[in-house]
Amino acid sequence: MVFGAGRGFATLRLSLLYRIWYTRDAMSDKGLKRIPAIFFRTAAGREPVRDWLKELKPVEDRKQIGVDIQTVEFGWPIGMPVCRPLGDGLYEVRSDLSRNRIARVLFYIDRESRMVLLHGFIKKTQKTPAGDLELARRNKALHEAEMKKRG
């Protein structure tokens, strides 16, 4: 796992124990995900979060975000430090990356109990930027409208 500078061995151990504790029951239940993750897809067929992840360097950061998403998939419902509600049905997956960077993947749970990955970004400020939240809300509305059309 990749952790930012300043985190000690005790914090690393605590974080690993937390993940094991939160996901052990789901993993023992035949390894089934409680909420499978899917990528939001635009009308043009693009998957913005997948595209963002593919461009992310170094590859270890991509893997860390994947581990954090998987923790939510198997451990849902899950709270801090991996996941946090943002309101309006939106949640964020919180990932600590190399070089003291922090990533967020915003998602919602759709009516088919899937984790829809709406938007991903590297966090540069303390508060989640309004533009990123608005983009996630817009993508959520588009996904819900598409689900309604399909019945």
JSON list of C-alpha atoms in Angstrom, two decimals:
[
{"chain": "A", "resi": 1, "resn": "MET", "atom": "CA", "xyz": [0.00, 0.00, 0.00]},
{"chain": "A", "resi": 2, "resn": "VAL", "atom": "CA", "xyz": [1.11, 3.52, -0.68]},
{"chain": "A", "resi": 3, "resn": "PHE", "atom": "CA", "xyz": [0.79, 6.03, 2.12]},
{"chain": "A", "resi": 4, "resn": "GLY", "atom": "CA", "xyz": [1.77, 9.68, 2.40]},
{"chain": "A", "resi": 5, "resn": "ALA", "atom": "CA", "xyz": [4.84, 10.81, 4.27]},
{"chain": "A", "resi": 6, "resn": "GLY", "atom": "CA", "xyz": [4.50, 11.28, 7.99]},
{"chain": "A", "resi": 7, "resn": "ARG", "atom": "CA", "xyz": [2.49, 8.12, 8.56]},
{"chain": "A", "resi": 8, "resn": "GLY", "atom": "CA", "xyz": [4.20, 5.76, 10.91]},
{"chain": "A", "resi": 9, "resn": "PHE", "atom": "CA", "xyz": [4.28, 2.00, 11.05]},
{"chain": "A", "resi": 10, "resn": "ALA", "atom": "CA", "xyz": [1.55, 1.98, 13.72]},
{"chain": "A", "resi": 11, "resn": "THR", "atom": "CA", "xyz": [-0.80, 3.93, 11.44]},
{"chain": "A", "resi": 12, "resn": "LEU", "atom": "CA", "xyz": [-0.04, 1.56, 8.56]},
{"chain": "A", "resi": 13, "resn": "ARG", "atom": "CA", "xyz": [-0.81, -1.45, 10.76]},
{"chain": "A", "resi": 14, "resn": "LEU", "atom": "CA", "xyz": [-4.01, 0.15, 12.05]},
{"chain": "A", "resi": 15, "resn": "SER", "atom": "CA", "xyz": [-5.15, 0.94, 8.51]},
{"chain": "A", "resi": 16, "resn": "LEU", "atom": "CA", "xyz": [-4.51, -2.65, 7.38]},
{"chain": "A", "resi": 17, "resn": "LEU", "atom": "CA", "xyz": [-6.33, -4.07, 10.39]},
{"chain": "A", "resi": 18, "resn": "TYR", "atom": "CA", "xyz": [-9.25, -1.74, 9.73]},
{"chain": "A", "resi": 19, "resn": "ARG", "atom": "CA", "xyz": [-9.58, -2.97, 6.13]},
{"chain": "A", "resi": 20, "resn": "ILE", "atom": "CA", "xyz": [-9.37, -6.62, 7.19]},
{"chain": "A", "resi": 21, "resn": "TRP", "atom": "CA", "xyz": [-11.95, -6.12, 9.95]},
{"chain": "A", "resi": 22, "resn": "TYR", "atom": "CA", "xyz": [-14.37, -4.27, 7.66]},
{"chain": "A", "resi": 23, "resn": "THR", "atom": "CA", "xyz": [-14.19, -6.71, 4.76]},
{"chain": "A", "resi": 24, "resn": "ARG", "atom": "CA", "xyz": [-13.73, -10.10, 6.45]},
{"chain": "A", "resi": 25, "resn": "ASP", "atom": "CA", "xyz": [-17.45, -10.89, 6.76]},
{"chain": "A", "resi": 26, "resn": "ALA", "atom": "CA", "xyz": [-18.16, -10.05, 3.12]},
{"chain": "A", "resi": 27, "resn": "MET", "atom": "CA", "xyz": [-15.16, -12.04, 1.91]},
{"chain": "A", "resi": 28, "resn": "SER", "atom": "CA", "xyz": [-16.18, -15.10, 3.91]},
{"chain": "A", "resi": 29, "resn": "ASP", "atom": "CA", "xyz": [-19.66, -14.96, 2.37]},
{"chain": "A", "resi": 30, "resn": "LYS", "atom": "CA", "xyz": [-18.45, -16.79, -0.78]},
{"chain": "A", "resi": 31, "resn": "GLY", "atom": "CA", "xyz": [-16.43, -13.70, -1.77]},
{"chain": "A", "resi": 32, "resn": "LEU", "atom": "CA", "xyz": [-19.49, -11.89, -3.09]},
{"chain": "A", "resi": 33, "resn": "LYS", "atom": "CA", "xyz": [-19.38, -8.14, -3.44]},
{"chain": "A", "resi": 34, "resn": "ARG", "atom": "CA", "xyz": [-22.06, -6.32, -1.51]},
{"chain": "A", "resi": 35, "resn": "ILE", "atom": "CA", "xyz": [-22.16, -3.57, -4.12]},
{"chain": "A", "resi": 36, "resn": "PRO", "atom": "CA", "xyz": [-20.33, -4.11, -7.42]},
{"chain": "A", "resi": 37, "resn": "ALA", "atom": "CA", "xyz": [-18.68, -1.02, -8.90]},
{"chain": "A", "resi": 38, "resn": "ILE", "atom": "CA", "xyz": [-19.50, 0.12, -12.43]},
{"chain": "A", "resi": 39, "resn": "PHE", "atom": "CA", "xyz": [-18.22, 3.10, -14.38]},
{"chain": "A", "resi": 40, "resn": "PHE", "atom": "CA", "xyz": [-20.63, 5.90, -15.33]},
{"chain": "A", "resi": 41, "resn": "ARG", "atom": "CA", "xyz": [-20.87, 5.98, -19.13]},
{"chain": "A", "resi": 42, "resn": "THR", "atom": "CA", "xyz": [-21.68, 9.11, -21.13]},
{"chain": "A", "resi": 43, "resn": "ALA", "atom": "CA", "xyz": [-24.11, 9.15, -24.07]},
{"chain": "A", "resi": 44, "resn": "ALA", "atom": "CA", "xyz": [-21.03, 9.10, -26.34]},
{"chain": "A", "resi": 45, "resn": "GLY", "atom": "CA", "xyz": [-19.83, 5.90, -24.64]},
{"chain": "A", "resi": 46, "resn": "ARG", "atom": "CA", "xyz": [-16.93, 7.41, -22.68]},
{"chain": "A", "resi": 47, "resn": "GLU", "atom": "CA", "xyz": [-16.20, 6.35, -19.11]},
{"chain": "A", "resi": 48, "resn": "PRO", "atom": "CA", "xyz": [-14.64, 9.42, -17.46]},
{"chain": "A", "resi": 49, "resn": "VAL", "atom": "CA", "xyz": [-13.45, 7.70, -14.26]},
{"chain": "A", "resi": 50, "resn": "ARG", "atom": "CA", "xyz": [-11.88, 4.80, -16.18]},
{"chain": "A", "resi": 51, "resn": "ASP", "atom": "CA", "xyz": [-10.15, 7.29, -18.51]},
{"chain": "A", "resi": 52, "resn": "TRP", "atom": "CA", "xyz": [-8.87, 9.30, -15.53]},
{"chain": "A", "resi": 53, "resn": "LEU", "atom": "CA", "xyz": [-7.54, 6.16, -13.84]},
{"chain": "A", "resi": 54, "resn": "LYS", "atom": "CA", "xyz": [-5.75, 5.00, -16.99]},
{"chain": "A", "resi": 55, "resn": "GLU", "atom": "CA", "xyz": [-3.91, 8.33, -17.22]},
{"chain": "A", "resi": 56, "resn": "LEU", "atom": "CA", "xyz": [-2.96, 8.39, -13.53]},
{"chain": "A", "resi": 57, "resn": "LYS", "atom": "CA", "xyz": [0.75, 7.98, -12.81]},
{"chain": "A", "resi": 58, "resn": "PRO", "atom": "CA", "xyz": [2.45, 6.20, -11.15]},
{"chain": "A", "resi": 59, "resn": "VAL", "atom": "CA", "xyz": [0.71, 2.85, -11.58]},
{"chain": "A", "resi": 60, "resn": "GLU", "atom": "CA", "xyz": [0.89, 2.24, -7.80]},
{"chain": "A", "resi": 61, "resn": "ASP", "atom": "CA", "xyz": [-1.54, 5.14, -7.30]},
{"chain": "A", "resi": 62, "resn": "ARG", "atom": "CA", "xyz": [-3.99, 3.52, -9.69]},
{"chain": "A", "resi": 63, "resn": "LYS", "atom": "CA", "xyz": [-3.70, 0.26, -7.77]},
{"chain": "A", "resi": 64, "resn": "GLN", "atom": "CA", "xyz": [-4.27, 2.02, -4.43]},
{"chain": "A", "resi": 65, "resn": "ILE", "atom": "CA", "xyz": [-7.48, 3.61, -5.70]},
{"chain": "A", "resi": 66, "resn": "GLY", "atom": "CA", "xyz": [-8.56, 0.18, -6.96]},
{"chain": "A", "resi": 67, "resn": "VAL", "atom": "CA", "xyz": [-7.90, -1.35, -3.53]},
{"chain": "A", "resi": 68, "resn": "ASP", "atom": "CA", "xyz": [-9.95, 1.40, -1.87]},
{"chain": "A", "resi": 69, "resn": "ILE", "atom": "CA", "xyz": [-12.86, 0.92, -4.30]},
{"chain": "A", "resi": 70, "resn": "GLN", "atom": "CA", "xyz": [-12.70, -2.82, -3.70]},
{"chain": "A", "resi": 71, "resn": "THR", "atom": "CA", "xyz": [-12.79, -2.24, 0.06]},
{"chain": "A", "resi": 72, "resn": "VAL", "atom": "CA", "xyz": [-16.07, -0.36, -0.39]},
{"chain": "A", "resi": 73, "resn": "GLU", "atom": "CA", "xyz": [-17.46, -3.06, -2.73]},
{"chain": "A", "resi": 74, "resn": "PHE", "atom": "CA", "xyz": [-16.86, -5.84, -0.22]},
{"chain": "A", "resi": 75, "resn": "GLY", "atom": "CA", "xyz": [-17.41, -3.90, 2.99]},
{"chain": "A", "resi": 76, "resn": "TRP", "atom": "CA", "xyz": [-20.47, -1.77, 2.21]},
{"chain": "A", "resi": 77, "resn": "PRO", "atom": "CA", "xyz": [-21.76, 0.01, 4.23]},
{"chain": "A", "resi": 78, "resn": "ILE", "atom": "CA", "xyz": [-18.40, 1.41, 5.25]},
{"chain": "A", "resi": 79, "resn": "GLY", "atom": "CA", "xyz": [-17.30, 4.66, 6.82]},
{"chain": "A", "resi": 80, "resn": "MET", "atom": "CA", "xyz": [-14.18, 6.67, 7.48]},
{"chain": "A", "resi": 81, "resn": "PRO", "atom": "CA", "xyz": [-11.35, 6.63, 6.64]},
{"chain": "A", "resi": 82, "resn": "VAL", "atom": "CA", "xyz": [-12.15, 4.89, 3.32]},
{"chain": "A", "resi": 83, "resn": "CYS", "atom": "CA", "xyz": [-15.59, 6.29, 2.51]},
{"chain": "A", "resi": 84, "resn": "ARG", "atom": "CA", "xyz": [-17.62, 9.36, 3.45]},
{"chain": "A", "resi": 85, "resn": "PRO", "atom": "CA", "xyz": [-21.14, 10.57, 2.57]},
{"chain": "A", "resi": 86, "resn": "LEU", "atom": "CA", "xyz": [-21.34, 13.96, 0.82]},
{"chain": "A", "resi": 87, "resn": "GLY", "atom": "CA", "xyz": [-25.14, 14.40, 0.79]},
{"chain": "A", "resi": 88, "resn": "ASP", "atom": "CA", "xyz": [-27.72, 14.05, -1.99]},
{"chain": "A", "resi": 89, "resn": "GLY", "atom": "CA", "xyz": [-26.92, 10.32, -2.17]},
{"chain": "A", "resi": 90, "resn": "LEU", "atom": "CA", "xyz": [-23.29, 10.98, -3.15]},
{"chain": "A", "resi": 91, "resn": "TYR", "atom": "CA", "xyz": [-20.31, 9.37, -1.44]},
{"chain": "A", "resi": 92, "resn": "GLU", "atom": "CA", "xyz": [-16.55, 9.61, -1.84]},
{"chain": "A", "resi": 93, "resn": "VAL", "atom": "CA", "xyz": [-13.88, 6.92, -1.81]},
{"chain": "A", "resi": 94, "resn": "ARG", "atom": "CA", "xyz": [-10.84, 8.43, -0.11]},
{"chain": "A", "resi": 95, "resn": "SER", "atom": "CA", "xyz": [-7.35, 7.36, -1.23]},
{"chain": "A", "resi": 96, "resn": "ASP", "atom": "CA", "xyz": [-3.92, 8.40, 0.03]},
{"chain": "A", "resi": 97, "resn": "LEU", "atom": "CA", "xyz": [-1.43, 8.34, -2.84]},
{"chain": "A", "resi": 98, "resn": "SER", "atom": "CA", "xyz": [2.32, 8.74, -3.29]},
{"chain": "A", "resi": 99, "resn": "ARG", "atom": "CA", "xyz": [3.98, 12.16, -3.03]},
{"chain": "A", "resi": 100, "resn": "ASN", "atom": "CA", "xyz": [1.46, 13.27, -0.36]},
{"chain": "A", "resi": 101, "resn": "ARG", "atom": "CA", "xyz": [-1.39, 13.39, -2.87]},
{"chain": "A", "resi": 102, "resn": "ILE", "atom": "CA", "xyz": [-5.01, 12.58, -2.08]},
{"chain": "A", "resi": 103, "resn": "ALA", "atom": "CA", "xyz": [-7.51, 11.19, -4.59]},
{"chain": "A", "resi": 104, "resn": "ARG", "atom": "CA", "xyz": [-11.28, 11.07, -4.43]},
{"chain": "A", "resi": 105, "resn": "VAL", "atom": "CA", "xyz": [-13.71, 9.00, -6.48]},
{"chain": "A", "resi": 106, "resn": "LEU", "atom": "CA", "xyz": [-17.29, 10.22, -6.17]},
{"chain": "A", "resi": 107, "resn": "PHE", "atom": "CA", "xyz": [-20.08, 7.66, -6.52]},
{"chain": "A", "resi": 108, "resn": "TYR", "atom": "CA", "xyz": [-23.69, 6.85, -5.72]},
{"chain": "A", "resi": 109, "resn": "ILE", "atom": "CA", "xyz": [-25.63, 3.62, -5.18]},
{"chain": "A", "resi": 110, "resn": "ASP", "atom": "CA", "xyz": [-28.18, 3.12, -7.97]},
{"chain": "A", "resi": 111, "resn": "ARG", "atom": "CA", "xyz": [-31.52, 1.34, -7.72]},
{"chain": "A", "resi": 112, "resn": "GLU", "atom": "CA", "xyz": [-29.85, -1.93, -8.76]},
{"chain": "A", "resi": 113, "resn": "SER", "atom": "CA", "xyz": [-27.53, -1.65, -5.73]},
{"chain": "A", "resi": 114, "resn": "ARG", "atom": "CA", "xyz": [-24.45, -0.89, -7.81]},
{"chain": "A", "resi": 115, "resn": "MET", "atom": "CA", "xyz": [-21.68, 1.54, -6.93]},
{"chain": "A", "resi": 116, "resn": "VAL", "atom": "CA", "xyz": [-21.69, 3.94, -9.91]},
{"chain": "A", "resi": 117, "resn": "LEU", "atom": "CA", "xyz": [-18.31, 5.70, -10.19]},
{"chain": "A", "resi": 118, "resn": "LEU", "atom": "CA", "xyz": [-19.21, 9.21, -11.33]},
{"chain": "A", "resi": 119, "resn": "HIS", "atom": "CA", "xyz": [-16.07, 11.36, -11.09]},
{"chain": "A", "resi": 120, "resn": "GLY", "atom": "CA", "xyz": [-12.47, 11.08, -9.94]},
{"chain": "A", "resi": 121, "resn": "PHE", "atom": "CA", "xyz": [-9.89, 13.75, -9.15]},
{"chain": "A", "resi": 122, "resn": "ILE", "atom": "CA", "xyz": [-6.72, 14.57, -7.22]},
{"chain": "A", "resi": 123, "resn": "LYS", "atom": "CA", "xyz": [-7.64, 16.74, -4.27]},
{"chain": "A", "resi": 124, "resn": "LYS", "atom": "CA", "xyz": [-5.74, 20.03, -4.00]},
{"chain": "A", "resi": 125, "resn": "THR", "atom": "CA", "xyz": [-7.74, 21.83, -1.30]},
{"chain": "A", "resi": 126, "resn": "GLN", "atom": "CA", "xyz": [-9.17, 20.95, 2.11]},
{"chain": "A", "resi": 127, "resn": "LYS", "atom": "CA", "xyz": [-12.76, 21.11, 0.91]},
{"chain": "A", "resi": 128, "resn": "THR", "atom": "CA", "xyz": [-14.14, 19.15, -2.05]},
{"chain": "A", "resi": 129, "resn": "PRO", "atom": "CA", "xyz": [-14.35, 21.69, -4.91]},
{"chain": "A", "resi": 130, "resn": "ALA", "atom": "CA", "xyz": [-17.89, 22.76, -5.86]},
{"chain": "A", "resi": 131, "resn": "GLY", "atom": "CA", "xyz": [-17.17, 22.08, -9.56]},
{"chain": "A", "resi": 132, "resn": "ASP", "atom": "CA", "xyz": [-16.26, 18.46, -8.84]},
{"chain": "A", "resi": 133, "resn": "LEU", "atom": "CA", "xyz": [-19.40, 17.98, -6.74]},
{"chain": "A", "resi": 134, "resn": "GLU", "atom": "CA", "xyz": [-21.57, 19.56, -9.43]},
{"chain": "A", "resi": 135, "resn": "LEU", "atom": "CA", "xyz": [-20.06, 17.33, -12.13]},
{"chain": "A", "resi": 136, "resn": "ALA", "atom": "CA", "xyz": [-20.78, 14.24, -10.02]},
{"chain": "A", "resi": 137, "resn": "ARG", "atom": "CA", "xyz": [-24.38, 15.41, -9.44]},
{"chain": "A", "resi": 138, "resn": "ARG", "atom": "CA", "xyz": [-24.84, 16.00, -13.17]},
{"chain": "A", "resi": 139, "resn": "ASN", "atom": "CA", "xyz": [-23.45, 12.55, -14.01]},
{"chain": "A", "resi": 140, "resn": "LYS", "atom": "CA", "xyz": [-25.70, 10.99, -11.36]},
{"chain": "A", "resi": 141, "resn": "ALA", "atom": "CA", "xyz": [-28.77, 12.69, -12.91]},
{"chain": "A", "resi": 142, "resn": "LEU", "atom": "CA", "xyz": [-27.76, 11.46, -16.37]},
{"chain": "A", "resi": 143, "resn": "HIS", "atom": "CA", "xyz": [-27.29, 7.90, -15.10]},
{"chain": "A", "resi": 144, "resn": "GLU", "atom": "CA", "xyz": [-30.63, 7.95, -13.27]},
{"chain": "A", "resi": 145, "resn": "ALA", "atom": "CA", "xyz": [-32.38, 9.24, -16.42]},
{"chain": "A", "resi": 146, "resn": "GLU", "atom": "CA", "xyz": [-30.81, 6.46, -18.50]},
{"chain": "A", "resi": 147, "resn": "MET", "atom": "CA", "xyz": [-31.90, 3.86, -15.92]},
{"chain": "A", "resi": 148, "resn": "LYS", "atom": "CA", "xyz": [-35.46, 5.25, -16.03]},
{"chain": "A", "resi": 149, "resn": "LYS", "atom": "CA", "xyz": [-35.54, 5.01, -19.84]},
{"chain": "A", "resi": 150, "resn": "ARG", "atom": "CA", "xyz": [-34.51, 1.36, -19.68]},
{"chain": "A", "resi": 151, "resn": "GLY", "atom": "CA", "xyz": [-37.35, 0.67, -17.27]}
]
